[in-house]
């Protein structure tokens, strides 16, 4: 991550920064934003955070999460010296904050992108994209080291640990390397309460999330070959049970965990004629490529897409594409 020297220099020069994250922010997005922002504040800089959608309830424990603004009302008093966008592969992933991003750029504000998606587009003035990183949290970890901000505070370490543990699937994914564990060891030494974070993230779920699982499992379907499984939630079911988008996080993994399944898909209606699709694979299928057919992307084993259309139509065409991808892969 040699190019982080340039990132460190640009961050050092800025005095007023706005840190932005993607729609439906996850642990890597929020953890990385909060860690970087708190470290910059410790250097006397003015920092604000903003995301397009509310902070999920299971991430509200993160130090600084209560200060994260939702939507384009961030940084009302004057313009920042530098925009820093984290864990966001395309400007469209900024959602309704893309207008704010574009407006500040037109006013002359410089922008920096820090990301790790293989599909990332270099849409900022300074682009630091590391597809080999398991999480943006790893990149921020090294960036803070470059800026001589070690030793880390327990709060910053907690944010970075959350970023890494969530985006590696509790260190299960192929992107998890020995270097990942070495960084995490340093975070634990800095004061991370591993058990408490594990409880918050993985063992304490809102009732609505369990209800969402119950309703999704009612729709569980399998391809005739048994290699593809999919589930969905429509708007009516979600509204009737108080299920929000954040309550669907991780549901796709229940389909992936089924023995014999290589590709798992989960669909939920965001609004009329707009469907969010989660793609997961187990061993060999590149779901980043599959999601890319529908304007989405992410990682080789985990990706997503927002697809316009009626739920039943989106399910039909994505399942068909998934089956074709499986047949092509297995034919190689």
mmCIF file of C-alpha atoms in Angstrom:
data_model
loop_
_atom_site.group_PDB
_atom_site.id
_atom_site.type_symbol
_atom_site.label_atom_id
_atom_site.label_comp_id
_atom_site.label_asym_id
_atom_site.label_seq_id
_atom_site.Cartn_x
_atom_site.Cartn_y
_atom_site.Cartn_z
ATOM 1 C CA UNK A 1 0.000 0.000 0.000
ATOM 2 C CA UNK A 2 2.841 2.325 -0.925
ATOM 3 C CA UNK A 3 0.508 4.923 -2.470
ATOM 4 C CA UNK A 4 -0.956 5.632 0.969
ATOM 5 C CA UNK A 5 1.918 8.072 1.455
ATOM 6 C CA UNK A 6 0.105 10.392 -0.979
ATOM 7 C CA UNK A 7 -3.208 9.831 0.810
ATOM 8 C CA UNK A 8 -1.583 10.706 4.123
ATOM 9 C CA UNK A 9 -0.119 13.916 2.679
ATOM 10 C CA UNK A 10 -3.466 15.081 1.305
ATOM 11 C CA UNK A 11 -5.247 14.326 4.569
ATOM 12 C CA UNK A 12 -2.572 16.208 6.496
ATOM 13 C CA UNK A 13 -3.096 19.296 4.302
ATOM 14 C CA UNK A 14 -6.878 19.437 4.828
ATOM 15 C CA UNK A 15 -8.389 21.127 7.873
ATOM 16 C CA UNK A 16 -12.095 20.570 7.235
ATOM 17 C CA UNK A 17 -13.202 17.178 5.926
ATOM 18 C CA UNK A 18 -16.482 15.491 5.064
ATOM 19 C CA UNK A 19 -16.388 11.679 5.103
ATOM 20 C CA UNK A 20 -19.035 9.923 3.004
ATOM 21 C CA UNK A 21 -20.218 6.316 2.807
ATOM 22 C CA UNK A 22 -22.518 4.237 0.638
ATOM 23 C CA UNK A 23 -26.225 3.426 0.646
ATOM 24 C CA UNK A 24 -27.335 0.951 3.317
ATOM 25 C CA UNK A 25 -24.029 1.365 5.171
ATOM 26 C CA UNK A 26 -22.442 -1.779 6.570
ATOM 27 C CA UNK A 27 -19.786 -2.467 9.177
ATOM 28 C CA UNK A 28 -16.842 -1.831 6.870
ATOM 29 C CA UNK A 29 -18.267 1.440 5.598
ATOM 30 C CA UNK A 30 -19.168 2.874 9.006
ATOM 31 C CA UNK A 31 -16.241 1.388 10.896
ATOM 32 C CA UNK A 32 -13.729 2.765 8.399
ATOM 33 C CA UNK A 33 -15.371 6.198 8.259
ATOM 34 C CA UNK A 34 -15.566 6.555 12.022
ATOM 35 C CA UNK A 35 -12.022 5.313 12.628
ATOM 36 C CA UNK A 36 -10.511 7.694 10.088
ATOM 37 C CA UNK A 37 -12.617 10.624 11.246
ATOM 38 C CA UNK A 38 -11.783 10.178 14.917
ATOM 39 C CA UNK A 39 -8.082 9.905 14.112
ATOM 40 C CA UNK A 40 -8.231 13.116 12.071
ATOM 41 C CA UNK A 41 -10.099 14.889 14.855
ATOM 42 C CA UNK A 42 -7.313 13.884 17.226
ATOM 43 C CA UNK A 43 -5.008 15.907 14.968
ATOM 44 C CA UNK A 44 -7.200 18.970 15.431
ATOM 45 C CA UNK A 45 -9.141 18.730 12.173
ATOM 46 C CA UNK A 46 -12.859 19.440 11.761
ATOM 47 C CA UNK A 47 -14.566 16.261 10.568
ATOM 48 C CA UNK A 48 -18.158 15.350 9.764
ATOM 49 C CA UNK A 49 -19.619 12.040 8.593
ATOM 50 C CA UNK A 50 -22.631 11.403 6.357
ATOM 51 C CA UNK A 51 -24.329 8.398 4.751
ATOM 52 C CA UNK A 52 -27.427 8.188 2.513
ATOM 53 C CA UNK A 53 -29.362 5.817 4.809
ATOM 54 C CA UNK A 54 -29.686 5.508 8.601
ATOM 55 C CA UNK A 55 -27.065 3.693 10.656
ATOM 56 C CA UNK A 56 -28.319 0.102 11.186
ATOM 57 C CA UNK A 57 -29.323 -0.631 14.776
ATOM 58 C CA UNK A 58 -26.679 -3.344 15.169
ATOM 59 C CA UNK A 59 -23.947 -0.806 14.372
ATOM 60 C CA UNK A 60 -25.233 1.994 16.594
ATOM 61 C CA UNK A 61 -22.777 0.900 19.313
ATOM 62 C CA UNK A 62 -19.791 2.103 17.277
ATOM 63 C CA UNK A 63 -18.013 5.052 18.897
ATOM 64 C CA UNK A 64 -19.120 8.186 17.060
ATOM 65 C CA UNK A 65 -22.087 6.552 15.292
ATOM 66 C CA UNK A 66 -24.535 8.983 16.888
ATOM 67 C CA UNK A 67 -22.778 11.845 15.076
ATOM 68 C CA UNK A 68 -23.219 10.374 11.597
ATOM 69 C CA UNK A 69 -25.624 12.511 9.589
ATOM 70 C CA UNK A 70 -28.127 10.958 7.213
ATOM 71 C CA UNK A 71 -28.640 12.469 3.781
ATOM 72 C CA UNK A 72 -27.313 15.549 2.015
ATOM 73 C CA UNK A 73 -27.763 17.987 4.936
ATOM 74 C CA UNK A 74 -24.180 17.363 6.091
ATOM 75 C CA UNK A 75 -21.615 20.191 6.358
ATOM 76 C CA UNK A 76 -24.188 22.984 6.135
ATOM 77 C CA UNK A 77 -21.760 25.565 7.479
ATOM 78 C CA UNK A 78 -19.304 26.220 4.670
ATOM 79 C CA UNK A 79 -17.585 23.754 2.376
ATOM 80 C CA UNK A 80 -14.989 21.150 3.344
ATOM 81 C CA UNK A 81 -11.403 21.284 2.134
ATOM 82 C CA UNK A 82 -11.578 17.613 1.212
ATOM 83 C CA UNK A 83 -14.275 15.022 0.548
ATOM 84 C CA UNK A 84 -13.289 11.489 1.527
ATOM 85 C CA UNK A 85 -15.477 8.689 0.154
ATOM 86 C CA UNK A 86 -14.972 5.260 1.701
ATOM 87 C CA UNK A 87 -16.032 1.743 0.660
ATOM 88 C CA UNK A 88 -18.012 3.131 -2.281
ATOM 89 C CA UNK A 89 -17.243 1.626 -5.674
ATOM 90 C CA UNK A 90 -19.227 4.056 -7.850
ATOM 91 C CA UNK A 91 -20.648 7.562 -7.330
ATOM 92 C CA UNK A 92 -24.155 6.127 -7.759
ATOM 93 C CA UNK A 93 -23.621 4.205 -4.502
ATOM 94 C CA UNK A 94 -23.747 7.577 -2.735
ATOM 95 C CA UNK A 95 -27.500 7.569 -3.327
ATOM 96 C CA UNK A 96 -29.173 10.902 -2.664
ATOM 97 C CA UNK A 97 -25.842 12.331 -1.489
ATOM 98 C CA UNK A 98 -24.407 12.170 -4.997
ATOM 99 C CA UNK A 99 -25.936 15.598 -5.627
ATOM 100 C CA UNK A 100 -24.071 16.983 -2.596
ATOM 101 C CA UNK A 101 -20.862 15.327 -3.779
ATOM 102 C CA UNK A 102 -21.225 16.800 -7.284
ATOM 103 C CA UNK A 103 -22.145 20.251 -5.961
ATOM 104 C CA UNK A 104 -19.114 20.421 -3.673
ATOM 105 C CA UNK A 105 -16.865 19.260 -6.513
ATOM 106 C CA UNK A 106 -18.217 22.056 -8.734
ATOM 107 C CA UNK A 107 -17.305 24.519 -5.991
ATOM 108 C CA UNK A 108 -13.716 23.332 -6.207
ATOM 109 C CA UNK A 109 -13.613 20.852 -3.337
ATOM 110 C CA UNK A 110 -11.152 18.015 -3.945
ATOM 111 C CA UNK A 111 -12.270 14.416 -3.405
ATOM 112 C CA UNK A 112 -10.490 11.269 -2.274
ATOM 113 C CA UNK A 113 -11.731 7.694 -2.734
ATOM 114 C CA UNK A 114 -10.595 4.841 -0.477
ATOM 115 C CA UNK A 115 -12.020 1.497 -1.600
ATOM 116 C CA UNK A 116 -11.316 -2.201 -2.080
ATOM 117 C CA UNK A 117 -13.944 -3.406 -4.569
ATOM 118 C CA UNK A 118 -12.706 -5.021 -7.774
ATOM 119 C CA UNK A 119 -15.378 -3.049 -9.649
ATOM 120 C CA UNK A 120 -14.394 0.321 -8.168
ATOM 121 C CA UNK A 121 -14.386 3.276 -10.563
ATOM 122 C CA UNK A 122 -11.763 5.984 -9.875
ATOM 123 C CA UNK A 123 -14.257 8.859 -9.694
ATOM 124 C CA UNK A 124 -12.351 11.158 -7.303
ATOM 125 C CA UNK A 125 -9.276 13.375 -7.661
ATOM 126 C CA UNK A 126 -7.239 10.973 -5.539
ATOM 127 C CA UNK A 127 -8.132 7.299 -5.863
ATOM 128 C CA UNK A 128 -6.759 4.656 -3.517
ATOM 129 C CA UNK A 129 -8.243 1.315 -4.516
ATOM 130 C CA UNK A 130 -6.857 -1.912 -3.063
ATOM 131 C CA UNK A 131 -8.811 -4.983 -4.284
ATOM 132 C CA UNK A 132 -6.405 -7.228 -2.379
ATOM 133 C CA UNK A 133 -7.575 -5.781 0.955
ATOM 134 C CA UNK A 134 -10.150 -7.840 2.826
ATOM 135 C CA UNK A 135 -11.846 -4.642 3.994
ATOM 136 C CA UNK A 136 -11.443 -0.904 3.702
ATOM 137 C CA UNK A 137 -10.773 -1.131 7.424
ATOM 138 C CA UNK A 138 -7.429 -2.742 6.574
ATOM 139 C CA UNK A 139 -6.561 0.161 4.279
ATOM 140 C CA UNK A 140 -7.484 2.726 6.930
ATOM 141 C CA UNK A 141 -5.407 0.775 9.477
ATOM 142 C CA UNK A 142 -2.317 1.144 7.282
ATOM 143 C CA UNK A 143 -3.184 4.757 6.478
ATOM 144 C CA UNK A 144 -3.257 5.641 10.179
ATOM 145 C CA UNK A 145 0.086 3.922 10.608
ATOM 146 C CA UNK A 146 1.444 5.989 7.716
ATOM 147 C CA UNK A 147 0.177 9.126 9.444
ATOM 148 C CA UNK A 148 1.981 8.159 12.678
ATOM 149 C CA UNK A 149 -1.319 7.868 14.549
ATOM 150 C CA UNK A 150 -0.332 4.708 16.408
ATOM 151 C CA UNK A 151 -0.902 3.583 19.100
ATOM 152 C CA UNK A 152 -4.602 3.518 18.287
ATOM 153 C CA UNK A 153 -7.217 4.429 20.867
ATOM 154 C CA UNK A 154 -9.671 1.694 21.951
ATOM 155 C CA UNK A 155 -12.483 3.559 20.144
ATOM 156 C CA UNK A 156 -10.608 3.698 16.836
ATOM 157 C CA UNK A 157 -9.518 0.071 17.223
ATOM 158 C CA UNK A 158 -13.139 -0.948 17.868
ATOM 159 C CA UNK A 159 -14.277 0.738 14.656
ATOM 160 C CA UNK A 160 -11.528 -0.899 12.588
ATOM 161 C CA UNK A 161 -12.096 -4.328 14.115
ATOM 162 C CA UNK A 162 -15.799 -4.062 13.280
ATOM 163 C CA UNK A 163 -14.947 -3.067 9.706
ATOM 164 C CA UNK A 164 -12.685 -6.066 9.230
ATOM 165 C CA UNK A 165 -14.675 -8.732 11.078
ATOM 166 C CA UNK A 166 -17.865 -7.907 9.176
ATOM 167 C CA UNK A 167 -16.378 -7.696 5.682
ATOM 168 C CA UNK A 168 -14.431 -10.937 6.096
ATOM 169 C CA UNK A 169 -17.493 -12.823 7.328
ATOM 170 C CA UNK A 170 -15.797 -13.414 10.690
ATOM 171 C CA UNK A 171 -12.532 -14.184 8.870
ATOM 172 C CA UNK A 172 -14.128 -16.906 6.727
ATOM 173 C CA UNK A 173 -13.677 -15.431 3.243
ATOM 174 C CA UNK A 174 -10.766 -16.072 0.896
ATOM 175 C CA UNK A 175 -9.650 -12.461 1.204
ATOM 176 C CA UNK A 176 -8.636 -13.149 4.810
ATOM 177 C CA UNK A 177 -4.838 -13.397 4.853
ATOM 178 C CA UNK A 178 -2.165 -13.776 7.500
ATOM 179 C CA UNK A 179 -1.674 -10.010 7.302
ATOM 180 C CA UNK A 180 -5.366 -9.570 8.173
ATOM 181 C CA UNK A 181 -4.922 -11.534 11.380
ATOM 182 C CA UNK A 182 -1.766 -9.629 12.252
ATOM 183 C CA UNK A 183 -3.616 -6.327 11.941
ATOM 184 C CA UNK A 184 -6.499 -7.654 14.009
ATOM 185 C CA UNK A 185 -4.071 -8.812 16.698
ATOM 186 C CA UNK A 186 -2.806 -5.236 16.974
ATOM 187 C CA UNK A 187 -6.381 -3.990 17.264
ATOM 188 C CA UNK A 188 -7.121 -6.409 20.092
ATOM 189 C CA UNK A 189 -3.944 -5.277 21.835
ATOM 190 C CA UNK A 190 -5.194 -1.692 21.456
ATOM 191 C CA UNK A 191 -8.248 -2.479 23.572
ATOM 192 C CA UNK A 192 -10.917 -4.110 21.404
ATOM 193 C CA UNK A 193 -13.479 -6.031 23.467
ATOM 194 C CA UNK A 194 -13.908 -8.962 21.104
ATOM 195 C CA UNK A 195 -16.699 -10.693 23.000
ATOM 196 C CA UNK A 196 -18.778 -7.532 23.348
ATOM 197 C CA UNK A 197 -18.479 -6.735 19.644
ATOM 198 C CA UNK A 198 -19.353 -10.327 18.704
ATOM 199 C CA UNK A 199 -22.486 -10.137 20.844
ATOM 200 C CA UNK A 200 -23.535 -6.857 19.258
ATOM 201 C CA UNK A 201 -22.892 -7.949 15.686
ATOM 202 C CA UNK A 202 -23.760 -11.623 15.594
ATOM 203 C CA UNK A 203 -25.673 -12.738 18.678
ATOM 204 C CA UNK A 204 -28.145 -9.942 19.373
ATOM 205 C CA UNK A 205 -30.570 -9.461 16.500
ATOM 206 C CA UNK A 206 -33.725 -7.333 16.385
ATOM 207 C CA UNK A 207 -36.908 -9.367 16.532
ATOM 208 C CA UNK A 208 -37.793 -8.070 13.067
ATOM 209 C CA UNK A 209 -34.661 -9.678 11.640
ATOM 210 C CA UNK A 210 -35.730 -13.103 12.886
ATOM 211 C CA UNK A 211 -39.232 -12.501 11.544
ATOM 212 C CA UNK A 212 -37.645 -11.541 8.210
ATOM 213 C CA UNK A 213 -35.791 -14.862 8.204
ATOM 214 C CA UNK A 214 -39.019 -16.720 8.966
ATOM 215 C CA UNK A 215 -40.836 -15.033 6.097
ATOM 216 C CA UNK A 216 -37.930 -15.416 3.663
ATOM 217 C CA UNK A 217 -37.601 -19.134 4.381
ATOM 218 C CA UNK A 218 -41.232 -19.570 3.340
ATOM 219 C CA UNK A 219 -40.149 -18.577 -0.173
ATOM 220 C CA UNK A 220 -37.002 -20.735 -0.335
ATOM 221 C CA UNK A 221 -36.602 -22.344 -3.759
ATOM 222 C CA UNK A 222 -33.989 -24.616 -5.355
ATOM 223 C CA UNK A 223 -32.936 -25.229 -8.934
ATOM 224 C CA UNK A 224 -33.380 -28.756 -10.238
ATOM 225 C CA UNK A 225 -29.613 -29.275 -10.042
ATOM 226 C CA UNK A 226 -29.579 -28.204 -6.397
ATOM 227 C CA UNK A 227 -26.673 -25.777 -6.931
ATOM 228 C CA UNK A 228 -28.795 -22.632 -6.793
ATOM 229 C CA UNK A 229 -31.064 -21.498 -3.956
ATOM 230 C CA UNK A 230 -33.016 -18.258 -3.684
ATOM 231 C CA UNK A 231 -35.455 -16.419 -1.400
ATOM 232 C CA UNK A 232 -37.323 -13.130 -1.510
ATOM 233 C CA UNK A 233 -39.382 -10.639 0.493
ATOM 234 C CA UNK A 234 -42.026 -8.438 -1.114
ATOM 235 C CA UNK A 235 -43.079 -4.998 0.109
ATOM 236 C CA UNK A 236 -46.380 -6.231 1.501
ATOM 237 C CA UNK A 237 -44.732 -8.884 3.674
ATOM 238 C CA UNK A 238 -42.115 -6.436 4.901
ATOM 239 C CA UNK A 239 -44.667 -3.745 5.755
ATOM 240 C CA UNK A 240 -46.986 -6.188 7.523
ATOM 241 C CA UNK A 241 -44.164 -7.396 9.767
ATOM 242 C CA UNK A 242 -42.288 -4.141 10.382
ATOM 243 C CA UNK A 243 -39.288 -5.385 8.390
ATOM 244 C CA UNK A 244 -36.832 -2.730 7.206
ATOM 245 C CA UNK A 245 -33.992 -3.057 4.732
ATOM 246 C CA UNK A 246 -31.448 -3.390 7.541
ATOM 247 C CA UNK A 247 -33.323 -6.459 8.825
ATOM 248 C CA UNK A 248 -32.543 -8.321 5.589
ATOM 249 C CA UNK A 249 -28.771 -8.186 6.141
ATOM 250 C CA UNK A 250 -27.249 -11.645 6.083
ATOM 251 C CA UNK A 251 -30.404 -13.526 5.078
ATOM 252 C CA UNK A 252 -28.789 -14.665 1.831
ATOM 253 C CA UNK A 253 -26.226 -16.615 3.841
ATOM 254 C CA UNK A 254 -28.875 -19.038 5.086
ATOM 255 C CA UNK A 255 -29.388 -20.140 1.497
ATOM 256 C CA UNK A 256 -25.646 -20.331 0.843
ATOM 257 C CA UNK A 257 -25.091 -22.530 3.901
ATOM 258 C CA UNK A 258 -27.237 -25.325 2.484
ATOM 259 C CA UNK A 259 -25.194 -28.373 1.549
ATOM 260 C CA UNK A 260 -24.777 -28.658 -2.215
ATOM 261 C CA UNK A 261 -25.646 -25.015 -2.928
ATOM 262 C CA UNK A 262 -22.982 -23.013 -4.759
ATOM 263 C CA UNK A 263 -24.981 -19.874 -5.617
ATOM 264 C CA UNK A 264 -27.430 -18.166 -3.265
ATOM 265 C CA UNK A 265 -29.652 -15.212 -4.135
ATOM 266 C CA UNK A 266 -31.834 -13.029 -1.961
ATOM 267 C CA UNK A 267 -34.285 -10.452 -3.326
ATOM 268 C CA UNK A 268 -36.210 -7.735 -1.501
ATOM 269 C CA UNK A 269 -38.416 -4.962 -2.823
ATOM 270 C CA UNK A 270 -36.932 -1.596 -1.939
ATOM 271 C CA UNK A 271 -39.938 0.164 -3.457
ATOM 272 C CA UNK A 272 -42.302 -0.327 -6.369
ATOM 273 C CA UNK A 273 -40.335 -1.570 -9.386
ATOM 274 C CA UNK A 274 -36.957 -1.583 -7.629
ATOM 275 C CA UNK A 275 -35.384 -4.741 -6.210
ATOM 276 C CA UNK A 276 -32.213 -5.206 -4.163
ATOM 277 C CA UNK A 277 -30.434 -8.478 -4.915
ATOM 278 C CA UNK A 278 -27.707 -10.097 -2.823
ATOM 279 C CA UNK A 279 -25.437 -12.625 -4.572
ATOM 280 C CA UNK A 280 -23.297 -15.138 -2.660
ATOM 281 C CA UNK A 281 -21.203 -18.093 -3.803
ATOM 282 C CA UNK A 282 -19.378 -20.753 -1.872
ATOM 283 C CA UNK A 283 -16.380 -22.097 -3.764
ATOM 284 C CA UNK A 284 -15.943 -21.223 -7.428
ATOM 285 C CA UNK A 285 -18.592 -18.957 -8.982
ATOM 286 C CA UNK A 286 -17.637 -15.302 -9.532
ATOM 287 C CA UNK A 287 -20.734 -13.447 -8.330
ATOM 288 C CA UNK A 288 -19.114 -10.080 -8.961
ATOM 289 C CA UNK A 289 -19.260 -10.921 -12.652
ATOM 290 C CA UNK A 290 -22.842 -12.177 -12.346
ATOM 291 C CA UNK A 291 -24.003 -9.054 -10.498
ATOM 292 C CA UNK A 292 -22.236 -6.965 -13.136
ATOM 293 C CA UNK A 293 -24.725 -8.223 -15.727
ATOM 294 C CA UNK A 294 -27.336 -6.215 -13.842
ATOM 295 C CA UNK A 295 -25.309 -3.098 -13.118
ATOM 296 C CA UNK A 296 -24.081 -4.301 -9.732
ATOM 297 C CA UNK A 297 -20.840 -5.681 -8.386
ATOM 298 C CA UNK A 298 -18.721 -6.169 -5.311
ATOM 299 C CA UNK A 299 -16.463 -9.134 -4.648
ATOM 300 C CA UNK A 300 -15.892 -12.592 -6.117
ATOM 301 C CA UNK A 301 -17.932 -14.386 -3.423
ATOM 302 C CA UNK A 302 -20.248 -11.555 -2.360
ATOM 303 C CA UNK A 303 -21.929 -8.932 -4.520
ATOM 304 C CA UNK A 304 -25.115 -6.931 -4.871
ATOM 305 C CA UNK A 305 -27.255 -5.055 -7.360
ATOM 306 C CA UNK A 306 -30.238 -2.710 -7.456
ATOM 307 C CA UNK A 307 -32.400 -3.809 -10.368
ATOM 308 C CA UNK A 308 -35.441 -1.951 -11.714
ATOM 309 C CA UNK A 309 -38.528 -4.026 -12.447
ATOM 310 C CA UNK A 310 -41.287 -6.035 -10.822
ATOM 311 C CA UNK A 311 -40.101 -8.463 -8.158
ATOM 312 C CA UNK A 312 -41.263 -11.581 -9.996
ATOM 313 C CA UNK A 313 -39.615 -10.438 -13.231
ATOM 314 C CA UNK A 314 -36.320 -9.613 -11.534
ATOM 315 C CA UNK A 315 -36.308 -12.967 -9.737
ATOM 316 C CA UNK A 316 -36.947 -14.815 -12.995
ATOM 317 C CA UNK A 317 -34.190 -13.138 -15.003
ATOM 318 C CA UNK A 318 -31.552 -13.227 -12.243
ATOM 319 C CA UNK A 319 -32.238 -16.889 -11.473
ATOM 320 C CA UNK A 320 -31.980 -17.678 -15.197
ATOM 321 C CA UNK A 321 -28.658 -15.825 -15.420
ATOM 322 C CA UNK A 322 -27.437 -17.606 -12.304
ATOM 323 C CA UNK A 323 -28.238 -21.011 -13.748
ATOM 324 C CA UNK A 324 -26.470 -20.117 -16.975
ATOM 325 C CA UNK A 325 -23.403 -18.954 -15.050
ATOM 326 C CA UNK A 326 -23.337 -22.192 -13.065
ATOM 327 C CA UNK A 327 -23.617 -24.282 -16.214
ATOM 328 C CA UNK A 328 -20.809 -22.346 -17.906
ATOM 329 C CA UNK A 329 -18.550 -22.649 -14.872
ATOM 330 C CA UNK A 330 -19.190 -26.335 -14.384
ATOM 331 C CA UNK A 331 -18.630 -26.921 -18.087
ATOM 332 C CA UNK A 332 -15.096 -25.456 -17.972
#
